[in-house]
Amino acid sequence: MADTNGKDSAGRDPDSVAAALSQVGDRWTFLLLREAFFGVHRFVDFQRNLGVARNLLSERLGQLTANGILERRLYQTRPERHEYRLTDKGRDLFGVTVAIMRWGDRWLSDTPPLLLTHAEDGGAVEQELRCADCGQVLTARDVRYAHTNPP
């Protein structure tokens, strides 16, 4: 398992999947991200929407902040209160979050509980991988893996 610096237990640099999972690899993290993408910013709202224990929520928000995925902003001084906003690094996880949701819709749900539509025209949201050169939609069978720095 990788630590918070992305190193495995032997101090080596793992692959990108292992490094990413060291920062976002648990259930509560993706549920928090989902809520943040849908406009939740305050501790009390995260807790209410997710039903998570305060100590666990505080720990996960702290990890996401320490990893640069969320930033903590003061919104009230008396008493002091903070909200959590996605950073650029956090916003880049939108596609991953949607992919997990789509997978759950397909394999774990008879009726998808959420419907994603384009805010501007109401069109259905699609997600696919394409070749940057020819534009072909790709599956895992169409992709070749190569190490950039062979061991």
C-alpha atoms as a printed R data frame, in Angstrom:
    type eleno elety resid chain resno       x      y       z
1   ATOM     1    CA   MET     A     1   0.000  0.000   0.000
2   ATOM     2    CA   ALA     A     2   1.202  3.501  -0.779
3   ATOM     3    CA   ASP     A     3   1.599  6.177   1.870
4   ATOM     4    CA   THR     A     4   0.368  9.775   1.570
5   ATOM     5    CA   ASN     A     5   3.503 10.660  -0.424
6   ATOM     6    CA   GLY     A     6   2.641  7.993  -2.993
7   ATOM     7    CA   LYS     A     7   5.452  5.630  -1.938
8   ATOM     8    CA   ASP     A     8   4.843  1.935  -1.288
9   ATOM     9    CA   SER     A     9   5.938  0.194   1.930
10  ATOM    10    CA   ALA     A    10   9.424 -0.345   0.452
11  ATOM    11    CA   GLY     A    11   9.801  3.367  -0.408
12  ATOM    12    CA   ARG     A    12   9.372  2.822  -4.169
13  ATOM    13    CA   ASP     A    13   7.249  4.887  -6.527
14  ATOM    14    CA   PRO     A    14   4.163  2.777  -7.321
15  ATOM    15    CA   ASP     A    15   2.152  3.047 -10.499
16  ATOM    16    CA   SER     A    16  -0.271  5.954 -10.868
17  ATOM    17    CA   VAL     A    17  -3.297  3.891  -9.804
18  ATOM    18    CA   ALA     A    18  -1.634  2.978  -6.505
19  ATOM    19    CA   ALA     A    19  -0.496  6.569  -5.962
20  ATOM    20    CA   ALA     A    20  -4.007  7.927  -6.649
21  ATOM    21    CA   LEU     A    21  -5.628  5.369  -4.361
22  ATOM    22    CA   SER     A    22  -3.306  6.464  -1.560
23  ATOM    23    CA   GLN     A    23  -5.084  9.839  -1.687
24  ATOM    24    CA   VAL     A    24  -8.668  8.958  -2.643
25  ATOM    25    CA   GLY     A    25  -9.006  5.208  -2.151
26  ATOM    26    CA   ASP     A    26 -11.864  4.729   0.277
27  ATOM    27    CA   ARG     A    27 -15.648  4.835   0.304
28  ATOM    28    CA   TRP     A    28 -16.065  8.019   2.327
29  ATOM    29    CA   THR     A    29 -13.656  9.994   0.163
30  ATOM    30    CA   PHE     A    30 -15.683  9.434  -2.998
31  ATOM    31    CA   LEU     A    31 -18.947 10.115  -1.202
32  ATOM    32    CA   LEU     A    32 -17.490 13.403   0.050
33  ATOM    33    CA   LEU     A    33 -16.314 14.235  -3.470
34  ATOM    34    CA   ARG     A    34 -19.759 13.454  -4.875
35  ATOM    35    CA   GLU     A    35 -21.329 15.841  -2.368
36  ATOM    36    CA   ALA     A    36 -18.752 18.551  -3.144
37  ATOM    37    CA   PHE     A    37 -19.457 18.220  -6.880
38  ATOM    38    CA   PHE     A    38 -23.158 18.721  -6.137
39  ATOM    39    CA   GLY     A    39 -22.490 21.934  -4.198
40  ATOM    40    CA   VAL     A    40 -22.038 20.857  -0.569
41  ATOM    41    CA   HIS     A    41 -19.322 22.891   1.188
42  ATOM    42    CA   ARG     A    42 -20.008 22.875   4.926
43  ATOM    43    CA   PHE     A    43 -19.186 20.246   7.534
44  ATOM    44    CA   VAL     A    44 -22.735 20.105   8.886
45  ATOM    45    CA   ASP     A    45 -24.165 19.545   5.390
46  ATOM    46    CA   PHE     A    46 -21.665 16.770   4.585
47  ATOM    47    CA   GLN     A    47 -22.564 15.100   7.883
48  ATOM    48    CA   ARG     A    48 -26.322 15.442   7.356
49  ATOM    49    CA   ASN     A    49 -26.234 14.166   3.756
50  ATOM    50    CA   LEU     A    50 -23.912 11.229   4.419
51  ATOM    51    CA   GLY     A    51 -24.784 10.249   7.993
52  ATOM    52    CA   VAL     A    52 -21.081  9.871   8.752
53  ATOM    53    CA   ALA     A    53 -19.647 10.148  12.280
54  ATOM    54    CA   ARG     A    54 -18.132 13.560  13.067
55  ATOM    55    CA   ASN     A    55 -14.681 12.148  13.847
56  ATOM    56    CA   LEU     A    56 -14.533 10.159  10.595
57  ATOM    57    CA   LEU     A    57 -15.790 13.131   8.572
58  ATOM    58    CA   SER     A    58 -13.244 15.436  10.201
59  ATOM    59    CA   GLU     A    59 -10.446 12.947   9.446
60  ATOM    60    CA   ARG     A    60 -11.442 12.525   5.775
61  ATOM    61    CA   LEU     A    61 -11.865 16.268   5.200
62  ATOM    62    CA   GLY     A    62  -8.441 16.784   6.794
63  ATOM    63    CA   GLN     A    63  -6.865 14.189   4.483
64  ATOM    64    CA   LEU     A    64  -8.492 15.690   1.385
65  ATOM    65    CA   THR     A    65  -7.274 19.131   2.451
66  ATOM    66    CA   ALA     A    66  -3.753 17.881   3.219
67  ATOM    67    CA   ASN     A    67  -3.632 16.175  -0.197
68  ATOM    68    CA   GLY     A    68  -4.674 19.392  -1.974
69  ATOM    69    CA   ILE     A    69  -8.021 18.013  -3.209
70  ATOM    70    CA   LEU     A    70 -10.107 20.351  -1.059
71  ATOM    71    CA   GLU     A    71  -9.221 23.704   0.433
72  ATOM    72    CA   ARG     A    72 -10.547 24.946   3.747
73  ATOM    73    CA   ARG     A    73 -11.922 28.508   3.682
74  ATOM    74    CA   LEU     A    74 -13.088 30.676   6.532
75  ATOM    75    CA   TYR     A    75 -16.688 31.809   5.975
76  ATOM    76    CA   GLN     A    76 -17.589 33.040   9.483
77  ATOM    77    CA   THR     A    77 -15.428 34.548  12.233
78  ATOM    78    CA   ARG     A    78 -17.712 34.454  15.305
79  ATOM    79    CA   PRO     A    79 -17.732 31.569  15.927
80  ATOM    80    CA   GLU     A    80 -15.020 30.598  13.478
81  ATOM    81    CA   ARG     A    81 -16.410 28.297  10.783
82  ATOM    82    CA   HIS     A    82 -14.905 26.910   7.615
83  ATOM    83    CA   GLU     A    83 -16.176 25.442   4.377
84  ATOM    84    CA   TYR     A    84 -14.501 23.070   1.965
85  ATOM    85    CA   ARG     A    85 -14.053 23.853  -1.723
86  ATOM    86    CA   LEU     A    86 -12.681 21.690  -4.501
87  ATOM    87    CA   THR     A    87  -9.276 22.686  -5.836
88  ATOM    88    CA   ASP     A    88  -8.243 22.179  -9.468
89  ATOM    89    CA   LYS     A    89  -6.796 18.834  -8.372
90  ATOM    90    CA   GLY     A    90 -10.146 17.937  -6.793
91  ATOM    91    CA   ARG     A    91 -12.205 19.078  -9.790
92  ATOM    92    CA   ASP     A    92 -10.111 16.749 -11.957
93  ATOM    93    CA   LEU     A    93 -11.702 13.842 -10.062
94  ATOM    94    CA   PHE     A    94 -15.155 14.604 -11.535
95  ATOM    95    CA   GLY     A    95 -14.731 12.150 -14.420
96  ATOM    96    CA   VAL     A    96 -13.544  9.425 -12.039
97  ATOM    97    CA   THR     A    97 -16.519 10.032  -9.750
98  ATOM    98    CA   VAL     A    98 -18.940  9.891 -12.707
99  ATOM    99    CA   ALA     A    99 -17.289  6.689 -13.964
100 ATOM   100    CA   ILE     A   100 -17.765  5.017 -10.553
101 ATOM   101    CA   MET     A   101 -21.376  6.212 -10.484
102 ATOM   102    CA   ARG     A   102 -22.024  4.879 -14.019
103 ATOM   103    CA   TRP     A   103 -20.508  1.519 -13.113
104 ATOM   104    CA   GLY     A   104 -22.736  1.314 -10.021
105 ATOM   105    CA   ASP     A   105 -25.786  2.300 -12.102
106 ATOM   106    CA   ARG     A   106 -25.062 -0.462 -14.610
107 ATOM   107    CA   TRP     A   107 -24.096 -3.295 -12.295
108 ATOM   108    CA   LEU     A   108 -25.606 -2.580  -8.874
109 ATOM   109    CA   SER     A   109 -28.888 -0.746  -9.396
110 ATOM   110    CA   ASP     A   110 -32.166 -1.625 -11.111
111 ATOM   111    CA   THR     A   111 -32.944  2.068 -11.510
112 ATOM   112    CA   PRO     A   112 -30.135  4.638 -11.365
113 ATOM   113    CA   PRO     A   113 -30.838  6.909  -8.362
114 ATOM   114    CA   LEU     A   114 -29.301  9.991 -10.037
115 ATOM   115    CA   LEU     A   115 -29.627 11.244 -13.582
116 ATOM   116    CA   LEU     A   116 -26.877 13.471 -14.963
117 ATOM   117    CA   THR     A   117 -27.937 15.941 -17.640
118 ATOM   118    CA   HIS     A   118 -26.283 18.871 -19.396
119 ATOM   119    CA   ALA     A   119 -27.330 21.992 -17.461
120 ATOM   120    CA   GLU     A   120 -27.612 24.071 -20.628
121 ATOM   121    CA   ASP     A   121 -29.870 21.872 -22.772
122 ATOM   122    CA   GLY     A   122 -30.920 18.867 -20.640
123 ATOM   123    CA   GLY     A   123 -29.096 16.333 -22.813
124 ATOM   124    CA   ALA     A   124 -27.894 13.031 -21.366
125 ATOM   125    CA   VAL     A   125 -24.281 12.970 -20.187
126 ATOM   126    CA   GLU     A   126 -22.001 10.405 -21.844
127 ATOM   127    CA   GLN     A   127 -18.509  9.388 -20.861
128 ATOM   128    CA   GLU     A   128 -16.061  7.637 -23.141
129 ATOM   129    CA   LEU     A   129 -12.372  7.259 -23.916
130 ATOM   130    CA   ARG     A   130 -11.167  8.393 -27.354
131 ATOM   131    CA   CYS     A   131  -7.917  8.244 -29.272
132 ATOM   132    CA   ALA     A   132  -6.427 11.751 -29.456
133 ATOM   133    CA   ASP     A   133  -5.228 11.118 -33.047
134 ATOM   134    CA   CYS     A   134  -8.085  9.350 -34.849
135 ATOM   135    CA   GLY     A   135 -11.032 10.018 -32.504
136 ATOM   136    CA   GLN     A   136 -12.018  6.344 -32.219
137 ATOM   137    CA   VAL     A   137 -13.902  5.349 -29.043
138 ATOM   138    CA   LEU     A   138 -11.678  2.928 -27.119
139 ATOM   139    CA   THR     A   139 -12.173 -0.065 -24.842
140 ATOM   140    CA   ALA     A   140  -9.541 -1.802 -22.683
141 ATOM   141    CA   ARG     A   141  -8.832 -4.176 -25.594
142 ATOM   142    CA   ASP     A   142  -7.844 -1.228 -27.804
143 ATOM   143    CA   VAL     A   143  -5.238  0.189 -25.413
144 ATOM   144    CA   ARG     A   144  -1.600 -0.894 -25.075
145 ATOM   145    CA   TYR     A   145   0.269 -0.322 -21.812
146 ATOM   146    CA   ALA     A   146   3.945  0.603 -21.762
147 ATOM   147    CA   HIS     A   147   6.175  1.753 -18.910
148 ATOM   148    CA   THR     A   148   7.732  5.169 -19.440
149 ATOM   149    CA   ASN     A   149  10.663  4.267 -17.188
150 ATOM   150    CA   PRO     A   150  11.213  0.491 -17.352
151 ATOM   151    CA   PRO     A   151  12.529 -1.080 -14.116
